[in-house]
C-alpha positions as a LaTeX table, in Angstrom:
\begin{tabular}{lrrr}
\hline
Residue & $x$ (\AA) & $y$ (\AA) & $z$ (\AA) \\
\hline
Met1 & $-12.52$ & $-4.80$ & $-4.64$ \\
Val2 & $-12.38$ & $-7.32$ & $-7.50$ \\
Gln3 & $-14.72$ & $-10.18$ & $-6.67$ \\
Pro4 & $-13.23$ & $-13.00$ & $-8.79$ \\
Leu5 & $-10.11$ & $-12.92$ & $-6.59$ \\
Lys6 & $-11.93$ & $-13.62$ & $-3.38$ \\
Pro7 & $-12.52$ & $-17.38$ & $-3.66$ \\
Arg8 & $-8.86$ & $-17.90$ & $-4.46$ \\
Thr9 & $-7.41$ & $-16.45$ & $-1.30$ \\
Gly10 & $-8.18$ & $-19.51$ & 0.77 \\
Thr11 & $-9.36$ & $-17.42$ & 3.70 \\
Gly12 & $-13.01$ & $-17.06$ & 2.95 \\
Thr13 & $-12.81$ & $-13.43$ & 3.98 \\
Gly14 & $-11.94$ & $-11.80$ & 0.68 \\
Ser15 & $-8.37$ & $-10.98$ & 1.76 \\
Ala16 & $-5.30$ & $-13.06$ & 1.00 \\
Pro17 & $-3.28$ & $-14.02$ & 4.08 \\
Val18 & $-0.21$ & $-11.89$ & 4.71 \\
Ser19 & 2.69 & $-13.34$ & 6.68 \\
Gly20 & 4.30 & $-11.69$ & 9.68 \\
Arg21 & 7.55 & $-11.57$ & 7.75 \\
Ala22 & 5.87 & $-9.49$ & 5.03 \\
Trp23 & 4.82 & $-6.90$ & 7.60 \\
Leu24 & 8.34 & $-6.93$ & 9.09 \\
Met25 & 9.87 & $-6.32$ & 5.66 \\
Leu26 & 7.36 & $-3.51$ & 5.09 \\
Gly27 & 8.37 & $-1.91$ & 8.39 \\
Leu28 & 12.09 & $-2.14$ & 7.64 \\
Ala29 & 11.61 & $-0.73$ & 4.14 \\
Thr30 & 9.51 & 2.16 & 5.47 \\
Val31 & 12.21 & 3.05 & 8.02 \\
Gly32 & 14.83 & 2.97 & 5.26 \\
Phe33 & 12.74 & 5.22 & 3.05 \\
Ala34 & 12.24 & 7.69 & 5.93 \\
Val35 & 15.94 & 7.79 & 6.80 \\
Asn36 & 17.00 & 8.37 & 3.19 \\
Phe37 & 14.33 & 11.03 & 2.71 \\
Trp38 & 15.50 & 12.72 & 5.90 \\
Ala39 & 18.94 & 13.04 & 4.32 \\
Trp40 & 17.46 & 14.06 & 0.96 \\
Ala41 & 15.63 & 17.00 & 2.56 \\
Leu42 & 18.45 & 18.41 & 4.70 \\
Leu43 & 19.04 & 21.49 & 2.55 \\
Ser44 & 15.42 & 22.66 & 2.33 \\
Pro45 & 14.99 & 24.00 & 5.92 \\
Leu46 & 18.34 & 25.78 & 5.61 \\
Gly47 & 17.46 & 27.51 & 2.34 \\
Pro48 & 16.54 & 30.88 & 3.95 \\
Arg49 & 19.69 & 30.76 & 6.10 \\
Phe50 & 21.90 & 30.18 & 3.05 \\
Gln51 & 20.04 & 32.93 & 1.21 \\
Asp52 & 20.97 & 35.41 & 3.97 \\
Ser53 & 24.53 & 34.22 & 4.60 \\
Leu54 & 25.54 & 33.82 & 0.94 \\
Gly55 & 23.41 & 36.63 & $-0.52$ \\
Leu56 & 21.43 & 34.34 & $-2.84$ \\
Ser57 & 18.65 & 35.54 & $-5.10$ \\
Ser58 & 15.18 & 33.95 & $-4.91$ \\
Phe59 & 15.97 & 31.87 & $-8.00$ \\
Glu60 & 19.35 & 30.72 & $-6.64$ \\
Gln61 & 17.75 & 29.64 & $-3.38$ \\
Ser62 & 15.05 & 27.76 & $-5.29$ \\
Leu63 & 17.74 & 26.08 & $-7.39$ \\
Leu64 & 19.63 & 25.05 & $-4.27$ \\
Val65 & 16.69 & 23.16 & $-2.76$ \\
Ala66 & 15.54 & 21.81 & $-6.12$ \\
Val67 & 18.81 & 20.16 & $-7.27$ \\
Pro68 & 18.61 & 17.19 & $-4.87$ \\
Val69 & 15.00 & 16.72 & $-5.97$ \\
Val70 & 15.73 & 16.45 & $-9.68$ \\
Val71 & 18.79 & 14.21 & $-9.20$ \\
Gly72 & 16.93 & 11.94 & $-6.80$ \\
Ser73 & 14.06 & 11.81 & $-9.26$ \\
Leu74 & 16.02 & 10.95 & $-12.40$ \\
Gly75 & 18.16 & 8.51 & $-10.41$ \\
Arg76 & 15.04 & 6.47 & $-9.65$ \\
Ile77 & 14.95 & 5.21 & $-13.24$ \\
Pro78 & 18.22 & 3.21 & $-13.13$ \\
Val79 & 17.78 & 2.37 & $-9.43$ \\
Gly80 & 14.29 & 0.96 & $-10.08$ \\
Ala81 & 15.62 & $-1.18$ & $-12.91$ \\
Leu82 & 18.50 & $-2.39$ & $-10.72$ \\
Thr83 & 16.02 & $-3.28$ & $-7.98$ \\
Asp84 & 14.02 & $-5.42$ & $-10.41$ \\
Arg85 & 17.25 & $-7.24$ & $-11.20$ \\
Phe86 & 19.04 & $-7.49$ & $-7.83$ \\
Gly87 & 16.27 & $-6.96$ & $-5.28$ \\
Gly88 & 15.75 & $-4.57$ & $-2.38$ \\
Arg89 & 17.93 & $-6.63$ & $-0.05$ \\
Thr90 & 20.94 & $-5.57$ & $-2.11$ \\
Met91 & 19.87 & $-2.08$ & $-3.16$ \\
Phe92 & 18.66 & $-0.63$ & 0.15 \\
Pro93 & 22.07 & $-0.96$ & 1.88 \\
Ile94 & 23.88 & 0.36 & $-1.21$ \\
Val95 & 21.71 & 3.47 & $-1.58$ \\
Ser96 & 21.81 & 4.21 & 2.16 \\
Ala97 & 25.60 & 3.86 & 2.36 \\
Ala98 & 26.16 & 5.95 & $-0.76$ \\
Thr99 & 24.05 & 8.79 & 0.66 \\
Ile100 & 26.39 & 9.10 & 3.65 \\
Val101 & 29.15 & 10.64 & 1.50 \\
Pro102 & 27.34 & 13.82 & 0.34 \\
Val103 & 25.76 & 14.24 & 3.80 \\
Leu104 & 29.21 & 14.32 & 5.43 \\
Tyr105 & 30.58 & 16.57 & 2.69 \\
Leu106 & 27.80 & 19.13 & 3.15 \\
Gly107 & 28.08 & 19.11 & 6.92 \\
Leu108 & 31.86 & 19.39 & 7.13 \\
Ala109 & 32.95 & 21.40 & 4.09 \\
Gly110 & 30.29 & 21.95 & 1.44 \\
His111 & 28.25 & 24.83 & 2.85 \\
Ser112 & 30.60 & 27.76 & 2.30 \\
Ser113 & 29.51 & 28.74 & $-1.22$ \\
Leu114 & 26.65 & 28.24 & $-3.66$ \\
Ala115 & 28.84 & 26.11 & $-5.95$ \\
Ala116 & 29.84 & 23.81 & $-3.08$ \\
Leu117 & 26.22 & 23.47 & $-1.97$ \\
Leu118 & 25.08 & 22.63 & $-5.49$ \\
Ile119 & 27.74 & 19.92 & $-5.80$ \\
Gly120 & 26.76 & 18.43 & $-2.46$ \\
Gly121 & 23.07 & 18.75 & $-3.28$ \\
Phe122 & 23.61 & 16.94 & $-6.58$ \\
Phe123 & 24.95 & 13.83 & $-4.84$ \\
Leu124 & 22.51 & 14.22 & $-1.96$ \\
Gly125 & 19.91 & 13.29 & $-4.56$ \\
Ile126 & 21.00 & 9.66 & $-4.17$ \\
Gly127 & 18.86 & 9.49 & $-1.03$ \\
Gly128 & 15.77 & 10.29 & $-3.08$ \\
Thr129 & 16.21 & 7.13 & $-5.16$ \\
Ala130 & 15.31 & 4.92 & $-2.17$ \\
Phe131 & 11.68 & 5.20 & $-3.21$ \\
Ala132 & 12.33 & 3.16 & $-6.36$ \\
Val133 & 13.91 & 0.45 & $-4.22$ \\
Gly134 & 11.08 & 0.16 & $-1.73$ \\
Val135 & 8.01 & $-0.01$ & $-3.96$ \\
Pro136 & 8.98 & $-3.18$ & $-5.90$ \\
Phe137 & 10.44 & $-4.70$ & $-2.72$ \\
Val138 & 7.18 & $-4.21$ & $-0.79$ \\
Asn139 & 4.98 & $-5.00$ & $-3.79$ \\
Ala140 & 6.49 & $-8.48$ & $-4.08$ \\
Trp141 & 5.64 & $-9.36$ & $-0.47$ \\
Phe142 & 1.88 & $-8.61$ & $-0.69$ \\
Pro143 & $-1.04$ & $-10.02$ & $-2.70$ \\
Pro144 & $-2.69$ & $-7.68$ & $-5.23$ \\
Glu145 & $-5.70$ & $-6.73$ & $-3.10$ \\
Arg146 & $-3.44$ & $-5.61$ & $-0.22$ \\
Arg147 & $-0.81$ & $-3.75$ & $-2.22$ \\
Gly148 & $-2.56$ & $-0.38$ & $-2.13$ \\
Leu149 & $-2.36$ & $-0.33$ & 1.66 \\
Ala150 & 1.15 & $-1.83$ & 1.77 \\
Val151 & 2.68 & 0.58 & $-0.73$ \\
Gly152 & 0.79 & 3.43 & 0.95 \\
Val153 & 2.28 & 2.52 & 4.31 \\
Phe154 & 5.72 & 2.39 & 2.72 \\
Gly155 & 5.06 & 5.76 & 1.11 \\
Ala156 & 4.53 & 7.24 & 4.57 \\
Gly157 & 8.31 & 7.07 & 4.82 \\
Met158 & 8.30 & 10.35 & 2.92 \\
Gly159 & 7.74 & 11.74 & 6.41 \\
Gly160 & 11.52 & 11.72 & 6.66 \\
Thr161 & 11.25 & 15.23 & 5.23 \\
Ala162 & 9.31 & 16.20 & 8.37 \\
Ile163 & 12.16 & 14.94 & 10.56 \\
Ser164 & 14.47 & 17.25 & 8.66 \\
Ala165 & 12.05 & 20.16 & 8.92 \\
Leu166 & 11.59 & 19.76 & 12.67 \\
Thr167 & 15.20 & 19.19 & 13.65 \\
Thr168 & 17.66 & 20.72 & 11.18 \\
Val169 & 17.32 & 24.43 & 12.00 \\
Asn170 & 17.15 & 23.81 & 15.75 \\
Leu171 & 20.26 & 21.60 & 15.68 \\
Val172 & 22.20 & 24.19 & 13.67 \\
Asp173 & 21.18 & 26.94 & 16.10 \\
Ala174 & 22.12 & 24.84 & 19.12 \\
Ser175 & 25.28 & 23.07 & 18.00 \\
Gly176 & 26.53 & 24.39 & 14.67 \\
Met177 & 26.08 & 23.66 & 10.97 \\
Ala178 & 27.71 & 20.21 & 11.00 \\
Thr179 & 25.47 & 18.68 & 13.68 \\
Pro180 & 22.34 & 17.66 & 11.72 \\
Phe181 & 24.49 & 16.27 & 8.92 \\
Leu182 & 26.63 & 14.18 & 11.28 \\
Ile183 & 23.57 & 12.79 & 13.05 \\
Thr184 & 21.90 & 11.89 & 9.75 \\
Ala185 & 25.06 & 10.21 & 8.47 \\
Ala186 & 25.24 & 8.09 & 11.63 \\
Val187 & 21.60 & 7.02 & 11.27 \\
Leu188 & 22.16 & 6.15 & 7.61 \\
Ala189 & 25.15 & 4.00 & 8.57 \\
Val190 & 23.16 & 2.13 & 11.22 \\
Tyr191 & 20.32 & 1.51 & 8.78 \\
Ala192 & 22.65 & 0.33 & 5.99 \\
Val193 & 24.11 & $-2.31$ & 8.32 \\
Ala194 & 20.68 & $-3.33$ & 9.65 \\
Ala195 & 19.28 & $-3.62$ & 6.14 \\
Ala196 & 22.17 & $-5.79$ & 5.00 \\
Leu197 & 21.58 & $-8.12$ & 7.95 \\
Leu198 & 17.78 & $-8.24$ & 8.14 \\
Leu199 & 16.16 & $-7.53$ & 4.76 \\
Arg200 & 15.03 & $-10.46$ & 2.63 \\
Asp201 & 13.49 & $-10.39$ & $-0.83$ \\
Ala202 & 10.11 & $-12.08$ & $-1.24$ \\
Pro203 & 10.31 & $-15.82$ & $-2.06$ \\
Gly204 & 9.44 & $-16.40$ & $-5.68$ \\
Arg205 & 10.15 & $-12.76$ & $-6.59$ \\
Ala206 & 9.85 & $-12.25$ & $-10.34$ \\
Val207 & 13.38 & $-11.61$ & $-11.62$ \\
Pro208 & 13.73 & $-10.26$ & $-15.18$ \\
Thr209 & 16.17 & $-12.00$ & $-17.50$ \\
Glu210 & 16.21 & $-9.56$ & $-20.42$ \\
Pro211 & 18.93 & $-6.89$ & $-20.80$ \\
Ala212 & 18.27 & $-3.61$ & $-19.01$ \\
Ala213 & 17.87 & $-1.60$ & $-22.21$ \\
Arg214 & 15.22 & $-3.97$ & $-23.54$ \\
Arg215 & 13.38 & $-3.93$ & $-20.21$ \\
Phe216 & 13.42 & $-0.15$ & $-20.14$ \\
Ala217 & 11.99 & 0.00 & $-23.67$ \\
Ala218 & 9.25 & $-2.44$ & $-22.63$ \\
Thr219 & 8.49 & $-0.25$ & $-19.62$ \\
Leu220 & 8.04 & 2.79 & $-21.83$ \\
Arg221 & 5.55 & 0.85 & $-23.98$ \\
Leu222 & 3.25 & 0.21 & $-21.02$ \\
Gly223 & 0.30 & 2.58 & $-20.83$ \\
Ile224 & 0.37 & 2.60 & $-17.03$ \\
Thr225 & 3.90 & 4.06 & $-17.11$ \\
Trp226 & 2.69 & 7.26 & $-18.74$ \\
Gln227 & $-0.69$ & 7.44 & $-17.03$ \\
Ala228 & 0.78 & 7.08 & $-13.55$ \\
Ser229 & 3.68 & 9.41 & $-14.41$ \\
Ala230 & 1.30 & 12.22 & $-15.34$ \\
Leu231 & $-0.75$ & 11.78 & $-12.17$ \\
Tyr232 & 2.24 & 11.40 & $-9.87$ \\
Ala233 & 3.89 & 14.51 & $-11.32$ \\
Val234 & 0.91 & 16.44 & $-9.98$ \\
Ala235 & 0.20 & 14.55 & $-6.72$ \\
Phe236 & 3.66 & 13.79 & $-5.40$ \\
Gly237 & 5.22 & 16.66 & $-7.34$ \\
Gly238 & 2.90 & 19.03 & $-5.53$ \\
Tyr239 & 3.85 & 17.50 & $-2.20$ \\
Val240 & 7.58 & 17.78 & $-2.91$ \\
Ala241 & 7.23 & 21.33 & $-4.18$ \\
Phe242 & 5.45 & 22.45 & $-1.02$ \\
Ser243 & 7.76 & 20.51 & 1.27 \\
Val244 & 10.86 & 22.18 & $-0.16$ \\
Tyr245 & 9.43 & 25.65 & $-0.86$ \\
Leu246 & 6.82 & 26.21 & 1.83 \\
Pro247 & 9.31 & 27.64 & 4.38 \\
Thr248 & 10.38 & 30.25 & 1.84 \\
Tyr249 & 6.78 & 30.96 & 0.82 \\
Leu250 & 5.63 & 31.47 & 4.41 \\
Arg251 & 8.66 & 33.56 & 5.32 \\
Thr252 & 8.38 & 35.80 & 2.27 \\
Gly253 & 4.63 & 35.90 & 1.77 \\
Tyr254 & 3.51 & 36.04 & 5.41 \\
Gly255 & 6.58 & 37.33 & 7.28 \\
Leu256 & 6.96 & 34.29 & 9.53 \\
Thr257 & 10.22 & 33.52 & 11.28 \\
Gln258 & 12.41 & 30.78 & 9.87 \\
Ala259 & 11.62 & 28.42 & 12.75 \\
Asp260 & 7.86 & 29.06 & 12.59 \\
Ala261 & 7.81 & 28.54 & 8.82 \\
Ala262 & 9.75 & 25.26 & 9.16 \\
Ser263 & 7.34 & 24.04 & 11.86 \\
Arg264 & 4.30 & 24.79 & 9.72 \\
Met265 & 5.92 & 23.02 & 6.79 \\
Ala266 & 6.42 & 19.99 & 9.06 \\
Gly267 & 2.69 & 20.01 & 9.84 \\
Phe268 & 1.92 & 20.04 & 6.11 \\
Val269 & 4.28 & 17.13 & 5.56 \\
Leu270 & 2.97 & 15.06 & 8.48 \\
Leu271 & $-0.64$ & 15.34 & 7.29 \\
Ala272 & 0.35 & 14.37 & 3.74 \\
Val273 & 2.34 & 11.44 & 5.12 \\
Ala274 & $-0.59$ & 10.24 & 7.23 \\
Met275 & $-2.93$ & 10.42 & 4.26 \\
Arg276 & $-0.72$ & 8.43 & 1.92 \\
Pro277 & $-1.50$ & 4.98 & 3.42 \\
Thr278 & $-5.09$ & 6.14 & 3.79 \\
Gly279 & $-5.15$ & 6.81 & 0.05 \\
Gly280 & $-3.79$ & 3.33 & $-0.62$ \\
Trp281 & $-6.28$ & 1.74 & 1.78 \\
Leu282 & $-9.21$ & 3.57 & 0.20 \\
Ser283 & $-7.95$ & 2.56 & $-3.25$ \\
Asp284 & $-8.09$ & $-1.12$ & $-2.26$ \\
Arg285 & $-11.77$ & $-0.62$ & $-1.39$ \\
Leu286 & $-13.10$ & 2.10 & $-3.70$ \\
Gly287 & $-10.66$ & 1.89 & $-6.58$ \\
Pro288 & $-7.70$ & 4.22 & $-7.20$ \\
Val289 & $-9.51$ & 6.26 & $-9.86$ \\
Arg290 & $-12.18$ & 7.48 & $-7.42$ \\
Val291 & $-9.57$ & 8.36 & $-4.80$ \\
Leu292 & $-7.44$ & 10.21 & $-7.35$ \\
Ala293 & $-10.42$ & 12.16 & $-8.67$ \\
Gly294 & $-11.47$ & 13.26 & $-5.20$ \\
Ser295 & $-7.92$ & 14.21 & $-4.25$ \\
Leu296 & $-7.32$ & 16.29 & $-7.36$ \\
Ala297 & $-10.63$ & 18.11 & $-6.91$ \\
Val298 & $-9.53$ & 19.18 & $-3.41$ \\
Val299 & $-6.17$ & 20.39 & $-4.77$ \\
Val300 & $-7.93$ & 22.51 & $-7.39$ \\
Ala301 & $-10.13$ & 24.13 & $-4.74$ \\
Gly302 & $-7.28$ & 24.69 & $-2.27$ \\
Ala303 & $-4.98$ & 26.23 & $-4.88$ \\
Ile304 & $-7.70$ & 28.61 & $-6.07$ \\
Val305 & $-8.37$ & 29.79 & $-2.53$ \\
Gln306 & $-4.69$ & 30.25 & $-1.72$ \\
Ser307 & $-4.01$ & 32.13 & $-4.95$ \\
Phe308 & $-5.87$ & 35.07 & $-3.36$ \\
Thr309 & $-3.36$ & 35.04 & $-0.45$ \\
Pro310 & $-5.99$ & 34.93 & 2.29 \\
Pro311 & $-5.07$ & 35.48 & 5.96 \\
Leu312 & $-2.97$ & 32.58 & 7.19 \\
Met313 & $-5.37$ & 31.98 & 10.09 \\
Pro314 & $-7.70$ & 30.32 & 9.49 \\
Val315 & $-8.33$ & 30.34 & 5.71 \\
Gly316 & $-4.76$ & 29.93 & 4.46 \\
Thr317 & $-4.01$ & 27.19 & 6.97 \\
Ile318 & $-7.17$ & 25.29 & 6.02 \\
Ala319 & $-6.34$ & 25.57 & 2.32 \\
Phe320 & $-2.79$ & 24.30 & 2.82 \\
Leu321 & $-3.83$ & 21.43 & 5.08 \\
Ala322 & $-6.59$ & 20.37 & 2.69 \\
Met323 & $-4.07$ & 20.29 & $-0.15$ \\
Ala324 & $-1.62$ & 18.35 & 2.03 \\
Ala325 & $-4.24$ & 15.67 & 2.76 \\
Ala326 & $-5.28$ & 15.49 & $-0.88$ \\
Leu327 & $-1.72$ & 15.30 & $-2.24$ \\
Gly328 & $-0.86$ & 12.53 & 0.23 \\
Ala329 & $-3.97$ & 10.49 & $-0.59$ \\
Gly330 & $-3.46$ & 11.05 & $-4.32$ \\
Ser331 & 0.15 & 9.84 & $-4.11$ \\
Gly332 & $-0.97$ & 6.66 & $-2.36$ \\
Ala333 & $-3.72$ & 6.09 & $-4.92$ \\
Thr334 & $-1.31$ & 6.53 & $-7.83$ \\
Phe335 & 0.85 & 3.63 & $-6.69$ \\
Ala336 & $-2.21$ & 1.53 & $-5.93$ \\
Leu337 & $-2.93$ & 2.03 & $-9.63$ \\
Val338 & 0.64 & 1.02 & $-10.51$ \\
Ser339 & 0.34 & $-2.15$ & $-8.41$ \\
Leu340 & $-2.97$ & $-2.94$ & $-10.09$ \\
Leu341 & $-1.82$ & $-2.62$ & $-13.69$ \\
Thr342 & 1.91 & $-3.44$ & $-13.79$ \\
Pro343 & 3.39 & $-6.92$ & $-14.47$ \\
Gly344 & 5.29 & $-8.23$ & $-11.45$ \\
Asp345 & 8.75 & $-8.24$ & $-13.03$ \\
Gln346 & 8.42 & $-4.62$ & $-14.20$ \\
Val347 & 7.23 & $-2.94$ & $-11.01$ \\
Gly348 & 10.68 & $-1.56$ & $-10.21$ \\
Ser349 & 11.21 & $-0.16$ & $-13.70$ \\
Val350 & 7.75 & 1.41 & $-13.82$ \\
Thr351 & 8.21 & 2.77 & $-10.30$ \\
Gly352 & 11.51 & 4.34 & $-11.37$ \\
Val353 & 9.94 & 6.20 & $-14.26$ \\
Val354 & 6.83 & 7.20 & $-12.32$ \\
Gly355 & 8.91 & 8.24 & $-9.30$ \\
Ala356 & 11.12 & 10.32 & $-11.58$ \\
Ala357 & 8.05 & 12.06 & $-12.97$ \\
Gly358 & 6.85 & 12.81 & $-9.45$ \\
Gly359 & 10.18 & 14.23 & $-8.40$ \\
Leu360 & 10.48 & 16.31 & $-11.55$ \\
Gly361 & 6.98 & 17.53 & $-10.86$ \\
Gly362 & 8.39 & 18.82 & $-7.58$ \\
Phe363 & 11.49 & 20.33 & $-9.22$ \\
Val364 & 9.71 & 22.77 & $-11.51$ \\
Pro365 & 7.25 & 24.58 & $-9.16$ \\
Pro366 & 9.86 & 26.01 & $-6.75$ \\
Leu367 & 11.76 & 27.49 & $-9.68$ \\
Val368 & 8.53 & 28.88 & $-11.14$ \\
Met369 & 7.41 & 30.29 & $-7.79$ \\
Gly370 & 10.80 & 31.90 & $-7.16$ \\
Ser371 & 10.89 & 33.43 & $-10.64$ \\
Leu372 & 7.31 & 34.72 & $-10.47$ \\
Tyr373 & 7.83 & 36.23 & $-7.03$ \\
Gly374 & 11.02 & 37.88 & $-8.22$ \\
Ala375 & 9.18 & 39.34 & $-11.21$ \\
Tyr376 & 5.82 & 40.29 & $-9.69$ \\
Gly377 & 6.29 & 40.27 & $-5.92$ \\
Ser378 & 3.40 & 37.80 & $-5.53$ \\
Tyr379 & 2.82 & 34.04 & $-5.48$ \\
Ala380 & $-0.77$ & 34.29 & $-6.77$ \\
Leu381 & 0.02 & 33.38 & $-10.38$ \\
Gly382 & 2.02 & 30.31 & $-9.34$ \\
Leu383 & $-0.88$ & 28.96 & $-7.28$ \\
Ala384 & $-3.31$ & 29.68 & $-10.11$ \\
Leu385 & $-1.09$ & 27.60 & $-12.39$ \\
Leu386 & $-1.23$ & 24.74 & $-9.86$ \\
Ala387 & $-5.04$ & 24.89 & $-9.94$ \\
Ile388 & $-5.04$ & 24.69 & $-13.74$ \\
Val389 & $-2.64$ & 21.73 & $-13.83$ \\
Ala390 & $-4.59$ & 19.84 & $-11.15$ \\
Ala391 & $-7.84$ & 20.46 & $-13.05$ \\
Ala392 & $-6.28$ & 19.03 & $-16.21$ \\
Ala393 & $-5.11$ & 15.96 & $-14.26$ \\
Leu394 & $-8.63$ & 15.55 & $-12.85$ \\
Gly395 & $-10.11$ & 15.53 & $-16.34$ \\
Tyr396 & $-7.55$ & 12.96 & $-17.50$ \\
Thr397 & $-8.27$ & 10.76 & $-14.48$ \\
Leu398 & $-11.99$ & 10.70 & $-15.23$ \\
Thr399 & $-11.45$ & 9.80 & $-18.89$ \\
Gly400 & $-8.31$ & 7.96 & $-20.03$ \\
Val401 & $-7.17$ & 6.61 & $-16.67$ \\
Arg402 & $-10.65$ & 5.38 & $-15.72$ \\
Ala403 & $-10.88$ & 3.44 & $-19.00$ \\
Ala404 & $-7.43$ & 1.90 & $-18.52$ \\
Ala405 & $-8.18$ & 0.86 & $-14.93$ \\
Ala406 & $-11.49$ & $-0.73$ & $-15.94$ \\
Gly407 & $-9.69$ & $-2.92$ & $-18.46$ \\
Gly408 & $-6.76$ & $-3.63$ & $-16.15$ \\
Glu409 & $-8.94$ & $-5.02$ & $-13.39$ \\
Arg410 & $-10.07$ & $-7.74$ & $-15.77$ \\
Lys411 & $-6.65$ & $-8.76$ & $-17.09$ \\
Pro412 & $-3.34$ & $-7.77$ & $-15.42$ \\
Arg413 & $-4.55$ & $-8.45$ & $-11.87$ \\
Thr414 & $-5.06$ & $-12.11$ & $-12.72$ \\
Arg415 & $-1.51$ & $-12.36$ & $-14.03$ \\
His416 & $-0.21$ & $-10.70$ & $-10.87$ \\
Trp417 & $-2.18$ & $-13.06$ & $-8.68$ \\
His418 & $-0.81$ & $-16.19$ & $-10.34$ \\
Trp419 & 2.71 & $-14.85$ & $-9.85$ \\
His420 & 2.24 & $-13.91$ & $-6.21$ \\
His421 & 0.19 & $-17.03$ & $-5.43$ \\
Thr422 & 3.23 & $-19.05$ & $-6.50$ \\
Ala423 & 5.45 & $-16.84$ & $-4.34$ \\
Gly424 & 3.16 & $-17.40$ & $-1.38$ \\
His425 & 3.51 & $-21.19$ & $-1.67$ \\
Ala426 & 7.26 & $-20.82$ & $-1.93$ \\
Ala427 & 7.21 & $-18.98$ & 1.36 \\
\hline
\end{tabular}
């Protein structure tokens, strides 16, 4: 995409060479992200069941599925900073092993009351921090002009939520409440061991030497931190909100069965997951600003259509799937923008803040939707609010973000390339 980089790749093709080990590390990181997100999303498919068995209100059910989201989101800030310092080889096994504890607690003892579920859900949020481990880990292995695709592929690990959606309810029906939690804990344990044995940080990885507090302050001074946070709060926040609340929406708004609603949510998630690397790939070629603008425009249109609560077949389904594709592509494009504009030794810290913003963006809508439905018996106003927010993000993308990206392509990319070019020789 940026021509001055091409002669420096040494390939004559316009793409820097990527080693087989880099692709292997990307694959391992993506699996780890998927496994941790699978655990992170275990409560969402069971939300309607807990609402019936424990007599929860719409708001209480929304709170139950939202707590792991907000904890996993805020936890990305320290975890991202720790990954900058200690590397993904250390942090992936730690996060995966730590997530086992709340998974076992929820499966064996923590599902008998709302208070117990909220406590378990709080610590289940640890699984959501894996995102802030993987982005800097993967980013360090790839040259700048391939990072959009690489981070997009890693981001497809958010499909772990689809695993939860497709399996959790069926496993509970077939074998009891503990079964999906025990299976997930076992998979987490296997991955933690595999990660400890197989993961390697990129040679020449930029390691910060300043104290954490000073690095965090420097991260907050970067323009890309706030630009990407605003965009990710809408793109990934919208994805998270739908992935945790769509079963409830479909069950309440359209009268679907719990299993049917969970299956349709899985379809939404899978399309968004597939489009995330596509968004990164397109960003490498067209620029992340164009991809973000197109994605947000589709979200605006889809939310407006769905705010009228059209028949689920075909109009509602088309609207939801269009938004799924757009939110996935927009999430991939946002981190292509982060990779483009962030100094190498701050990627983890920036990712932590941006990832937190995305997760918090997913925390608020379920609570709003639950409250509005409880007050008005309709989801129309909530979807209209989504359209307004996405339209505001579209305007910001076409103005402030476009200007920042135009300047960043001339300056920060060169600094990144010198850093990674050195890392490549070290390899």
